[in-house]
XYZ file of C-alpha atoms in Angstrom:
556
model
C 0.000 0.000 0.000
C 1.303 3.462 -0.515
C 2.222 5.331 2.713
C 0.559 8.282 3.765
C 2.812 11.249 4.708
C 3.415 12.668 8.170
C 0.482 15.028 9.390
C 3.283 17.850 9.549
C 3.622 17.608 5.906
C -0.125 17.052 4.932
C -0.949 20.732 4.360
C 2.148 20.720 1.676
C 0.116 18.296 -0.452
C -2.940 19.405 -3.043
C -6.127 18.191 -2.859
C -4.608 16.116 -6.291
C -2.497 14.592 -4.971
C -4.159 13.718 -1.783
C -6.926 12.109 -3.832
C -4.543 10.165 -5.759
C -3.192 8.827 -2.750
C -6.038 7.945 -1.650
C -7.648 5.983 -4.477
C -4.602 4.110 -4.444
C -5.175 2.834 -1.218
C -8.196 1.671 -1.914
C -7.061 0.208 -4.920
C -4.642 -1.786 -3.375
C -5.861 -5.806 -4.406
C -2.795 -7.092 -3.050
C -4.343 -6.426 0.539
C -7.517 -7.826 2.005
C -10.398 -5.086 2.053
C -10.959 -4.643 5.692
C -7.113 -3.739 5.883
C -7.859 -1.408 3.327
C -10.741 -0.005 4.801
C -9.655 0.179 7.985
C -6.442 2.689 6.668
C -8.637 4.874 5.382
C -11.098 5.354 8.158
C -7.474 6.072 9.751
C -7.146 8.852 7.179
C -10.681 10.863 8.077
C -9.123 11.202 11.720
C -5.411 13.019 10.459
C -6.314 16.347 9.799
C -9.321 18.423 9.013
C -8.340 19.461 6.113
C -8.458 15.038 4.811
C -11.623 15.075 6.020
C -13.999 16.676 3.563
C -11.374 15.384 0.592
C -12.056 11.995 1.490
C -15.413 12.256 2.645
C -16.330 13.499 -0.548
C -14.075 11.032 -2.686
C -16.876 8.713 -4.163
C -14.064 6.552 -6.022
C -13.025 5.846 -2.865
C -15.771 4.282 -0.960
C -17.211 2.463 -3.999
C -14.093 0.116 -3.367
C -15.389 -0.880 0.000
C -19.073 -2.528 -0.553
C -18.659 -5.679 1.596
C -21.521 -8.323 1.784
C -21.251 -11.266 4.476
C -23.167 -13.682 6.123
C -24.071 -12.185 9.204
C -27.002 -13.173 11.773
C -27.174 -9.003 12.327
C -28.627 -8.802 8.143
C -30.457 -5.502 8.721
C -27.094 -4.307 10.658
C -25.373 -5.236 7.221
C -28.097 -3.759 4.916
C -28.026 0.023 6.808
C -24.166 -0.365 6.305
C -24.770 -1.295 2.090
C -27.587 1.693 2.169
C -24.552 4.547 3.690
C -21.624 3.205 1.568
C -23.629 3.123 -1.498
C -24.879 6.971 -0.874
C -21.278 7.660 -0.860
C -20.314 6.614 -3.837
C -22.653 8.907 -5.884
C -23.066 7.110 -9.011
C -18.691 6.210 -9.302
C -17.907 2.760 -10.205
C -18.335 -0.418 -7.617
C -16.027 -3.327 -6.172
C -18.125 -5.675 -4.290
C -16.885 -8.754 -1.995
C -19.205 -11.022 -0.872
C -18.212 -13.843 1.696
C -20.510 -16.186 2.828
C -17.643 -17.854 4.662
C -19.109 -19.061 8.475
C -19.620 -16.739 10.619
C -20.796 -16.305 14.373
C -23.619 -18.231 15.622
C -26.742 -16.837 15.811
C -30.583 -17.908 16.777
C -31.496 -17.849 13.254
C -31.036 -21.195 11.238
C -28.860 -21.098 8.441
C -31.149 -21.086 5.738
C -32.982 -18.324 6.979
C -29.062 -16.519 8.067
C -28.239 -17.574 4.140
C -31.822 -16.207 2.757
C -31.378 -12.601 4.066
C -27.896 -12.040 3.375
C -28.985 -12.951 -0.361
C -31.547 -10.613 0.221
C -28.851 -8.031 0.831
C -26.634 -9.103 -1.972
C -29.307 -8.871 -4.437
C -30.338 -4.840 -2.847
C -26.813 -3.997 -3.350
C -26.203 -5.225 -7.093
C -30.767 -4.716 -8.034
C -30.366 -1.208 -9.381
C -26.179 -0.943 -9.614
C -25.012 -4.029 -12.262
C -23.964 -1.341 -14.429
C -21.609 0.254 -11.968
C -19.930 -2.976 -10.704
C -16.515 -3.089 -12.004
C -15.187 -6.190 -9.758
C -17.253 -8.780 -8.471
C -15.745 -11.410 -5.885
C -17.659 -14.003 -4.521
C -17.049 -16.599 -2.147
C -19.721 -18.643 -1.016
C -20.883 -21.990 0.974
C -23.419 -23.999 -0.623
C -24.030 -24.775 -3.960
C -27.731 -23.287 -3.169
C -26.001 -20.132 -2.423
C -24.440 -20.175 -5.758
C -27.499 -21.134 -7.734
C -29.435 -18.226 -6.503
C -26.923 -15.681 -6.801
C -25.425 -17.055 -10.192
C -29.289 -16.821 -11.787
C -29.323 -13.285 -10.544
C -25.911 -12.554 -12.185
C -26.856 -14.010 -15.160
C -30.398 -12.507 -15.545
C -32.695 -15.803 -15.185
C -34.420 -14.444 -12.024
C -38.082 -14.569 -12.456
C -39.431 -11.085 -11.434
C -43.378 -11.522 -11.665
C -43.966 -13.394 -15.030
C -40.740 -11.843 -16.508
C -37.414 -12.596 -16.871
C -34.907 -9.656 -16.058
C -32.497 -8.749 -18.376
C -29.433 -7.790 -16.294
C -26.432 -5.974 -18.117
C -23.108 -5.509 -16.978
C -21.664 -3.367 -18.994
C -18.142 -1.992 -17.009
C -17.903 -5.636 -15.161
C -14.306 -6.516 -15.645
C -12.916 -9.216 -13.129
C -15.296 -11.935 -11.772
C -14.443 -14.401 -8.952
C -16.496 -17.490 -8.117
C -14.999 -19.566 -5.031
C -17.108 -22.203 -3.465
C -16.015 -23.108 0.026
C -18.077 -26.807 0.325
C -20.174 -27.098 3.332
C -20.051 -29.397 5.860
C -22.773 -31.379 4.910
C -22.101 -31.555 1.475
C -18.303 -32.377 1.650
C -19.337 -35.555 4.267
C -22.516 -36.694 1.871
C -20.291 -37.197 -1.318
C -23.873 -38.251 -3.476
C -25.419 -35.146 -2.206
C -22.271 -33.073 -3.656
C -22.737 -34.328 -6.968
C -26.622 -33.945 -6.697
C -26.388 -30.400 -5.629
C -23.881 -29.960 -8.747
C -26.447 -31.443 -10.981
C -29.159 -29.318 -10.196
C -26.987 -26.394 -10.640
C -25.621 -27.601 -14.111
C -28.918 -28.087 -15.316
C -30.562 -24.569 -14.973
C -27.228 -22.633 -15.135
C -26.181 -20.535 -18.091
C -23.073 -17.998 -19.229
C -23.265 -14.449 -17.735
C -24.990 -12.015 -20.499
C -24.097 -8.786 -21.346
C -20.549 -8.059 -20.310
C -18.668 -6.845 -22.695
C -15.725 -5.642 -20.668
C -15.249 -9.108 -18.440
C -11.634 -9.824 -19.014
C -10.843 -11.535 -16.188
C -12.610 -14.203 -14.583
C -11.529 -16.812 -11.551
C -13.665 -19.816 -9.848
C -12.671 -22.931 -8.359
C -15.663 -25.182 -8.725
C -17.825 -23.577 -11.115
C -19.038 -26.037 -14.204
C -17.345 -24.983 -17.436
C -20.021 -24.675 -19.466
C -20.736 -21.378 -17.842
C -17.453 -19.787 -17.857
C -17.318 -16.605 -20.165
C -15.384 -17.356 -23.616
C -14.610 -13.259 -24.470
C -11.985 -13.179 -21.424
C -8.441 -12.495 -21.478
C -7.191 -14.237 -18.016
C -8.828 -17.218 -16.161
C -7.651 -18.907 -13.264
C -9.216 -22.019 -11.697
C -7.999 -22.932 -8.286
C -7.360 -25.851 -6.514
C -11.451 -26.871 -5.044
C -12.175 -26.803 -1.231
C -11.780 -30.518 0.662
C -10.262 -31.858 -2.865
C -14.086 -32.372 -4.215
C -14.006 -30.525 -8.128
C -17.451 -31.124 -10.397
C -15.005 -29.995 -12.998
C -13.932 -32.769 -15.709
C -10.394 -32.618 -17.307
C -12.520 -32.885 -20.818
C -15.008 -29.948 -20.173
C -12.127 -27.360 -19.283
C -10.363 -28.792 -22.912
C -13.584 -28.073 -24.560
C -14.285 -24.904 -22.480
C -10.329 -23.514 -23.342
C -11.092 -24.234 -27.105
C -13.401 -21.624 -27.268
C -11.421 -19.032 -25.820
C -9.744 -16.891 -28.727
C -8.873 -13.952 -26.768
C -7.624 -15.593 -23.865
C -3.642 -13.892 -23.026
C -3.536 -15.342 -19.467
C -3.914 -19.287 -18.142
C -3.341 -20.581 -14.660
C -4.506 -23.802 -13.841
C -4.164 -25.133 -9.753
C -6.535 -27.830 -9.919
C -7.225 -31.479 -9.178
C -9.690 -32.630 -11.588
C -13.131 -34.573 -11.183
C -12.169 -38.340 -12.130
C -13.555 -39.176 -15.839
C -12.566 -42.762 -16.474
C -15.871 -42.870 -18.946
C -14.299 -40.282 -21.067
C -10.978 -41.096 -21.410
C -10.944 -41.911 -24.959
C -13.076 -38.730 -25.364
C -10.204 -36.528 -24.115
C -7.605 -38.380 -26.567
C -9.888 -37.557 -29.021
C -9.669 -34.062 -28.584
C -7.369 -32.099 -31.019
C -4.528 -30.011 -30.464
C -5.544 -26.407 -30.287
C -4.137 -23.192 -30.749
C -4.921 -19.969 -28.851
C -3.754 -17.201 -30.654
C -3.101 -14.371 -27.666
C -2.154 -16.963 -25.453
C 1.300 -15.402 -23.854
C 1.703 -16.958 -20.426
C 0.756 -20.700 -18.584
C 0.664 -22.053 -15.571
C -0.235 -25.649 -14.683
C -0.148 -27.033 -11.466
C -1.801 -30.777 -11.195
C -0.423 -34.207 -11.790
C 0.941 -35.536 -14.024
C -1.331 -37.244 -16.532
C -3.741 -33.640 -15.748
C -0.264 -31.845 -17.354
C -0.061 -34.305 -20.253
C -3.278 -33.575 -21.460
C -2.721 -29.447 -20.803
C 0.816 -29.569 -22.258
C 0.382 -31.567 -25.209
C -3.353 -30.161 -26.401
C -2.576 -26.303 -25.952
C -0.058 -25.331 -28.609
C 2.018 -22.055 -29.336
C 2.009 -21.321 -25.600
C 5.249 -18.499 -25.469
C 5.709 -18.925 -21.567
C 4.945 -22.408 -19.704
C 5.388 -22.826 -16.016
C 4.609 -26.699 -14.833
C 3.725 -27.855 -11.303
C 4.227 -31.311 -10.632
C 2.738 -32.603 -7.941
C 1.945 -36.104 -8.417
C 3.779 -38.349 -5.603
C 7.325 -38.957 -5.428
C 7.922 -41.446 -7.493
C 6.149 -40.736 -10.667
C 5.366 -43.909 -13.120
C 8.221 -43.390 -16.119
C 5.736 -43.410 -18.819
C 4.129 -40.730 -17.695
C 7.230 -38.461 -17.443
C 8.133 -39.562 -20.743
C 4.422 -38.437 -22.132
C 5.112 -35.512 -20.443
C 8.131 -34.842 -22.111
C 6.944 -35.438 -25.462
C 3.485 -33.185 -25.048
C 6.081 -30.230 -23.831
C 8.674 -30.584 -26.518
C 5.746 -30.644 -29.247
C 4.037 -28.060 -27.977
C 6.802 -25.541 -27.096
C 8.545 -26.437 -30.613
C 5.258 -24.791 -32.213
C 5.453 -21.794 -30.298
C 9.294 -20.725 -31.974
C 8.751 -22.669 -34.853
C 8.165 -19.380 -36.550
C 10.264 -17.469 -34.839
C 15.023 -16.961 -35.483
C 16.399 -18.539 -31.882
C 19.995 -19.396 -31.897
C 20.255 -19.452 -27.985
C 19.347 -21.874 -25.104
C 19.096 -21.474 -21.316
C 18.651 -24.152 -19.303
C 18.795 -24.310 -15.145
C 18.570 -27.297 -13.232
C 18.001 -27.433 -9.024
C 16.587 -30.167 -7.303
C 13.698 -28.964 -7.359
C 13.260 -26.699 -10.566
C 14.111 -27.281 -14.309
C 13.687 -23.776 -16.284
C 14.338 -23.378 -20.024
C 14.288 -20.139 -22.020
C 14.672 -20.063 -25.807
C 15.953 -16.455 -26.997
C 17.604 -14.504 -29.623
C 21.417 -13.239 -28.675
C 22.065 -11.030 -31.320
C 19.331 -9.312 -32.118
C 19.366 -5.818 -34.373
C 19.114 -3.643 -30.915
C 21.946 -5.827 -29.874
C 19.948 -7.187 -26.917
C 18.451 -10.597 -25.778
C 14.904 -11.098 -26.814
C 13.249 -14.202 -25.495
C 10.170 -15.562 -26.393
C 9.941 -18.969 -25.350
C 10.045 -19.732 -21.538
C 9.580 -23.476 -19.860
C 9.668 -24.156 -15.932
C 9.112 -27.399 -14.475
C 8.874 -27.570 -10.484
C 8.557 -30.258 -7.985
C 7.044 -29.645 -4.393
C 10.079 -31.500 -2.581
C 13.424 -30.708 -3.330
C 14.872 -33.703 -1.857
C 17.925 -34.913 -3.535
C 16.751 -38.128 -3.890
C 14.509 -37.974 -6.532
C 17.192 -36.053 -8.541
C 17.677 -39.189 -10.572
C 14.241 -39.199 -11.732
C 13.877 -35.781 -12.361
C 17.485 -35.225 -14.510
C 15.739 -37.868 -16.724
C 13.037 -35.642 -17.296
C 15.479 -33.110 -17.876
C 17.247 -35.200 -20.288
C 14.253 -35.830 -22.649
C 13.030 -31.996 -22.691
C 16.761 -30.963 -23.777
C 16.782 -34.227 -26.575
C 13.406 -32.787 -27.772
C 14.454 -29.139 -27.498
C 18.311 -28.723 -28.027
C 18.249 -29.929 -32.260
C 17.863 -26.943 -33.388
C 20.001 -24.691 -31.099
C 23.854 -23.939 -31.844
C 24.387 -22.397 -28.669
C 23.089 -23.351 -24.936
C 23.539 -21.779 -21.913
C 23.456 -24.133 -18.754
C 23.121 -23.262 -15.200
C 23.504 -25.714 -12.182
C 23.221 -23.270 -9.469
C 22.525 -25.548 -6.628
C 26.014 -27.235 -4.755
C 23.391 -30.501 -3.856
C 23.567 -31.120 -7.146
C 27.167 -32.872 -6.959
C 25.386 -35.907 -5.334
C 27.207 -39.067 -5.689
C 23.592 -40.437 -6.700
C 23.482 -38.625 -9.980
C 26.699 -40.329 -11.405
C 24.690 -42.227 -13.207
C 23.122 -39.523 -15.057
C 24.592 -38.668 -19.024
C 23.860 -36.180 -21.232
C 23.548 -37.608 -24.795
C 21.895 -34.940 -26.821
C 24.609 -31.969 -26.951
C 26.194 -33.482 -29.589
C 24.996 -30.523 -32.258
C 26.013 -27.944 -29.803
C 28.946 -25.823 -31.226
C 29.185 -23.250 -28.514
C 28.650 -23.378 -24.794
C 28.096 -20.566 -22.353
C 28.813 -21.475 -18.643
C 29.987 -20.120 -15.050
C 32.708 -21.596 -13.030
C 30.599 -23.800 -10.384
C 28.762 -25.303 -13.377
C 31.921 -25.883 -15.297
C 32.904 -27.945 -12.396
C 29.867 -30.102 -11.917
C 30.375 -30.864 -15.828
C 34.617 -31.516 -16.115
C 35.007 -32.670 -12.197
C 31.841 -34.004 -11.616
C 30.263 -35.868 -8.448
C 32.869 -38.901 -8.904
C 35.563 -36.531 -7.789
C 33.851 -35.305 -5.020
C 33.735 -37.444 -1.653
C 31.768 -36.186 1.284
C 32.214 -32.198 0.451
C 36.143 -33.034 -0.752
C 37.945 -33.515 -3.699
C 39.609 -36.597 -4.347
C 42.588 -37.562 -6.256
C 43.279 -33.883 -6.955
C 46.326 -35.707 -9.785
C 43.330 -37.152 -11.692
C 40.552 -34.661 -12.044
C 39.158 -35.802 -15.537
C 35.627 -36.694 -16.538
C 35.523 -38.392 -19.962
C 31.614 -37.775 -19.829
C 32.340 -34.301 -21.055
C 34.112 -34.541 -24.302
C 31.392 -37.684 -25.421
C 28.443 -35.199 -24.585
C 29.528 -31.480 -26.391
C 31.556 -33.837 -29.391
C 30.851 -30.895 -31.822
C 31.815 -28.267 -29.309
C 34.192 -25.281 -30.833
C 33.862 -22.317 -28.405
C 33.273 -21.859 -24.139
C 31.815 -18.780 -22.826
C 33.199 -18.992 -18.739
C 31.907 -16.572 -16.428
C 34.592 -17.009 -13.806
C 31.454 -15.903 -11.290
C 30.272 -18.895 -9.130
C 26.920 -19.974 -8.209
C 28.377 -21.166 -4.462
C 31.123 -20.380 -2.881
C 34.534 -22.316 -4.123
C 37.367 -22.919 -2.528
C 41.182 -22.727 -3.704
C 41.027 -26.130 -4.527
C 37.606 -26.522 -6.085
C 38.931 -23.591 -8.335
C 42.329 -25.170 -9.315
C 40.558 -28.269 -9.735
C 38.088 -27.012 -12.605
C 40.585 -25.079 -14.320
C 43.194 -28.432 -14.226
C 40.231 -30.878 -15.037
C 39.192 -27.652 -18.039
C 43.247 -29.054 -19.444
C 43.094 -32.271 -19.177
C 39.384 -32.317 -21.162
C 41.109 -30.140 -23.612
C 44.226 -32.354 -24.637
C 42.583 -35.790 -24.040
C 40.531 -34.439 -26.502
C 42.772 -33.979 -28.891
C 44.081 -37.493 -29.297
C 41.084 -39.032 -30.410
C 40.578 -38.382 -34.253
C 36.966 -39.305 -33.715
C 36.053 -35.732 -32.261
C 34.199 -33.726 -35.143
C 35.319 -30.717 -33.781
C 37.963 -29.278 -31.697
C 37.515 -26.611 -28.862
C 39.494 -24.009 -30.312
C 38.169 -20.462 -28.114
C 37.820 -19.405 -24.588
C 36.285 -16.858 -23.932
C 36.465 -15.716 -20.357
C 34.353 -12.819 -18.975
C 35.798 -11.360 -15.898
C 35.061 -8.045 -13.597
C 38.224 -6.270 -11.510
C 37.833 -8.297 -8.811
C 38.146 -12.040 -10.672
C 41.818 -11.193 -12.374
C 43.021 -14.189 -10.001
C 40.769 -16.516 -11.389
C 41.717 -14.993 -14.780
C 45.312 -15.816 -13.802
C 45.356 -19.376 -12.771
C 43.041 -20.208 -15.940
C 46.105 -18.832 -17.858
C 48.269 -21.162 -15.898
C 46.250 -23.926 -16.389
C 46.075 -23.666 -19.942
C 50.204 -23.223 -20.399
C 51.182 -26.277 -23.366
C 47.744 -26.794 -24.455
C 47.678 -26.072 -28.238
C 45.388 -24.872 -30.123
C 43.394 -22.823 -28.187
C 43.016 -18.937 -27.819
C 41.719 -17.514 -24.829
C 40.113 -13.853 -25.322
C 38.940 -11.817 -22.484
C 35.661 -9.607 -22.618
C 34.291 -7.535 -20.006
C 30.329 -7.727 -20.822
C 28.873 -11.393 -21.992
C-alpha cells in the first residue's frame, strides 16, 4: 500500500495529490479489504483538512461494498444503504463472503436467505456500476441463486430480467463446500447437478476480461476473457472434468492469461473422449501455468499449442510412473517447438536445481543488440529432496533431446552445490552433440569436467586425476566456451584449481582421439576487476595446451 505522509507535511500536499493517494489505497488488491478499509477510516481522523477530501471522494468508498453472512442482516443492509450513498453514481467493487460466521438464533437457511436478500439490494439497481465482483460462497444453493441473478434468469413476476453488466471486468467465483455436502459425497454431486442443469453464461458483459472460480461447471465460464484462473477446489471435491475445461479452453480466442491449480473430477468414462480431442491453438495466449499431476499436465501440455511462456507444477507423488514423465516430455517438446517454430532462436538457457528445471529459448544477437526471449519453460517439484534427482534429470534429459536440435548455442546453469550428489553419477547427457558453442559459469563448469565422482563427502579426491571423460562424449561438436569465472556457491582454492586443471586435461585428451568432429578451439572468459586471479590461474592452467586462444571480454 502506498504510505501516507506525516500530518506535519499534509498541508504541503494538493487536494490532487491527496486524492490520488487515496484511491490508491483503496485500490490496493494485493491487501484484504478490511485492511484497506480500515487505513482509510485512519485517514478521516489526520487532519481536518483530509476530512472533507475523502469524505467526498466517491471513487473511494465504492471500493469498499462488503456483503457477508451475518445473523445481524439488517445491521449489514443500513451499512450497504450509507456506503452506497457515498459513492454517488462512481464505479463499484463488491466482496461477498458467505464464509461461516458467528452463531446466531437464526437457522442457516434463513441466516443464508437474508444475506442474499442483501446481496441482491446492493447489485438490483447498480449491475452497471460494478466493475469487480468477488464471490465466495458456501453452498451450492447459495451459488445457484446468486449465479441466476448474475446471469439474468431471475423470475421477477412473469418476466425474466435482463441484467447488463456493462463496465464488469474481473469476476471471482470460489465455493467453500459445506459441511454437509463435503461428508454426503452423493449429495455433492446432486447439488452440482441441479446447478448444471438450470445454469447458463453471464450475459451482457462486454468488458469481463478476467474471470476466476474454483468449482464452477465450465459450461458457464465466459469465452470473451483475457485471463482465467481455476484454483485448486475446497476438501479436494471438483465437479469440474479434465474434458469440459479442454472443450471450455477451445473456445477461448482472446484468452492472453492461463493458470490452472486444480485437481480434476475423475472421468474414467471419457478417457478416450479426451484423446480424441485435437490439439488447439490460442492465438493471444502469452503466459501458462499448470499445477496438477501428471497425466492432468499431459493432457494441458500436449493439447494447448504455441504457448510463449509455460510454467509446470508437478505434484503427483514422489515417485512418478516413467511413462508418464516420458508423455510428459513429449506433449512439452511438441508443444513448445510450435510456439518458436516461426520465430530466429539461436540461444538456449537451461537451469537445473533439485527442485526446478527452467528453459528459455531467446535470440542473442538481435538488431538492438539485446536478448529477446520468447519462449520460456519451468518445471517444479514440491520437494526438493535430492533423492529424486535421478528421476527428475531424466526428465530433464528428454526436454533438452526434444528441445536442443535446433540450437547452436546453450547456456546451462547448475546453481545448486546438492547437485554434486554421488547419486546422480549415473546420469549422461547424450543430446549436446549438435552444440557448437557453450556458455557457462565456473561452479557449473565444475559439476560438468570434475563431476560428483571426484567429489567425496564435500572433498575432492585424487586432486592428480581430475578428468571426466563424460564431457568430451556429450559437447563432441563443441568449438567455443563462454566462462563466467562468477560462481553460483562459494569455491574454494582447490575446487577452483581443480576445474581449471580438469578444463586441461578435457582439452588435450581431446585432442588425441581423431573421432572428435570438432575441436575446442576459443575461450572466452568474462571477468570483472575483482576475478583477475581466477583470470590468472586459468592462464596457468592452460600453459602447453595447443590450439586454443583464450580472449577476455568484459560484458557477456
Amino acid at each position: 500500500m502506498v504510505e501516507l505522509p506525516p500530518q506535519a507535511e499534509s498541508t504541503h500536499l494538493s487536494d490532487d495529490i491527496l486524492r490520488e493517494i487515496f484511491i490508491l489505497n483503496a485500490s490496493d488488491t494485493a491487501v484484504p479489504l478490511h485492511h484497506r478499509l480500515k487505513t482509510t477510516i485512519s485517514c478521516l481522523n489526520v487532519c481536518r483538512l483530509w476530512y472533507p477530501i475523502l469524505m467526498d471522494h466517491a471513487q473511494v468508498w465504492g471500493r469498499f461494498l462488503n456483503i457477508p453472512r451475518s445473523p445481524d442482516y439488517q445491521k449489514v443492509r443500513d451499512s450497504i444503504r450509507a456506503l452506497l450513498g457515498r459513492t454517488k453514481g462512481a464505479v463499484l467493487w463488491i466482496e461477498v463472503d458467505f464464509t461461516p460466521g458467528p452463531v446466531a438464533r437464526l437457522s442457516i437457511p434463513a441466516i443464508t436467505r437474508r444475506a442474499i436478500e442483501n446481496v441482491e439490494y446492493a447489485l438490483l439497481d447498480n449491475t452497471r456500476r460494478v466493475e469487480r465482483l468477488k464471490m465466495h460462497v458456501v453452498e451450492f444453493d447459495e451459488l445457484t441463486i446468486i449465479w441466476r441473478f448474475l446471469s439474468g434468469t431471475l423470475q421477477t413476476g412473469t418476466d425474466t430480467v435482463e441484467r447488463r453488466w456493462d463496465l464488469l471486468k474481473e469476476l471471482s467465483i470460489l465455493l467453500q463446500v459445506g459441511r454437509s455436502e463435503s461428508l454426503l459425497y452423493g449429495t455433492f454431486w446432486d447439488f452440482h447437478s441441479r446447478f448444471e442443469c438450470s445454469a447458463r453464461p453471464i450475459q451482457h458483459a462486454p468488458s469481463l476480461h478476467t474471470f476466476s472460480c474454483d468449482n464452477l461447471a465450465p459450461k458457464v465460464w465466459p469465452t470473451n476473457i483475457r485471463e482465467l484462473y481455476i484454483a485448486e477446489p475446497h476438501h479436494d471435491l471438483s465437479c469440474i472434468t479434465l474434458l469440459e475445461t479442454m472443450r471450455a479452453l477451445a473456445k477461448m480466442v482472446s484468452l492472453e492469461r492461463l493458470s490452472i491449480s486444480h485437481k480434476f473430477k475423475p472421468d474414467p468414462l471419457n478417457e478416450t473422449a479426451l484423446k480424441g480431442i485435437h490439439r488447439f491453438v490460442l492465438p493471444r495466449l502469452q503466459d501458462a501455468e499448470f499445477v496438477g499431476s501428471m497425466r492432468d499436465l499431459v493432457c494441458l501440455c500436449g493439447k494447448i499449442c504455441r504457448v510463449a511462456r509455460r510454467s509446470v507444477v508437478v505434484v503427483d507423488g514422489l515417485r512418478e510412473l516413467w511413462e508418464a514423465q516420458a508423455d510428459l516430455c513429449d506433449a512439452i517438446c511438441l508443444s513448445t517447438r510450435d510456439a518458436s517454430r516461426t520465430l530466429e532462436h539461436d540461444t538456449l538457457d537451461c537451469t537445473f536445481t533439485p527442485d526446478t528445471f527452467a528453459l528459455s529459448a531467446f535470440c542473442a544477437r538481435s538488431d538492438h543488440g539485446t536478448s529477446t526471449s520468447s519462449v520460456e519453460l519451468s518445471i517444479k517439484w514440491p520437494n526438493p529432496s535430492v533423492e529424486f534427482l535421478p528421476g527428475r534429470l531424466k526428465i530433464w534429459e528428454l526436454l533438452c533431446e526434444g528441445m536442443l536440435g535446433r540450437y547452436d548455442h546453450v547456456r546451462l546453469s547448475i546453481p545448486d552445490k546438492r547437485m554434486l550428489d554421488s547419486r546422480l553419477e549415473a546420469f549422461r547427457f547424450v543430446t549436446f552433440t549438435t552444440i557448437t558453442s557453450l556458455e557457462v559459469n565456473k561452479s557449473t563448469l565444475f559439476w560438468w569436467l570434475v563431476g560428483t565422482s571426484m567429489w567425496d563427502g564435500g572433498r575432492l579426491s585424487s586432486l592428480g586425476e581430475v578428468f571426466s571423460p563424460r564431457f568430451n562424449r556429450i559437447f563432441r561438436s563443441l568449438g567455443t566456451i563462454h566462462l563466467r569465472l562468477s560462481a553460483s556457491w562459494e569455491m574454494s582454492r582447490d575446487e577452483d584449481r581443480a576445474v581449471f586443471g580438469a578444463l586441461r586435461e578435457t582439452l588435450q585428451e581431446r585432442r588425441k582421439h581423431t573421432c572428435q568432429p570438432r575441436q575446442v578451439d576459443e575461450i572466452w572468459v568474462y571477468v570483472d576487476g575483482e576475478q583477475n586471479e581466477g583470470l590468472w590461474e586459468l592462464y596457468k592452467a592452460m600453459e602447453g595446451v595447443e590450439g586454443v586462444v583464450i580472449k577476455q571480454c568484459e560484458k557477456i
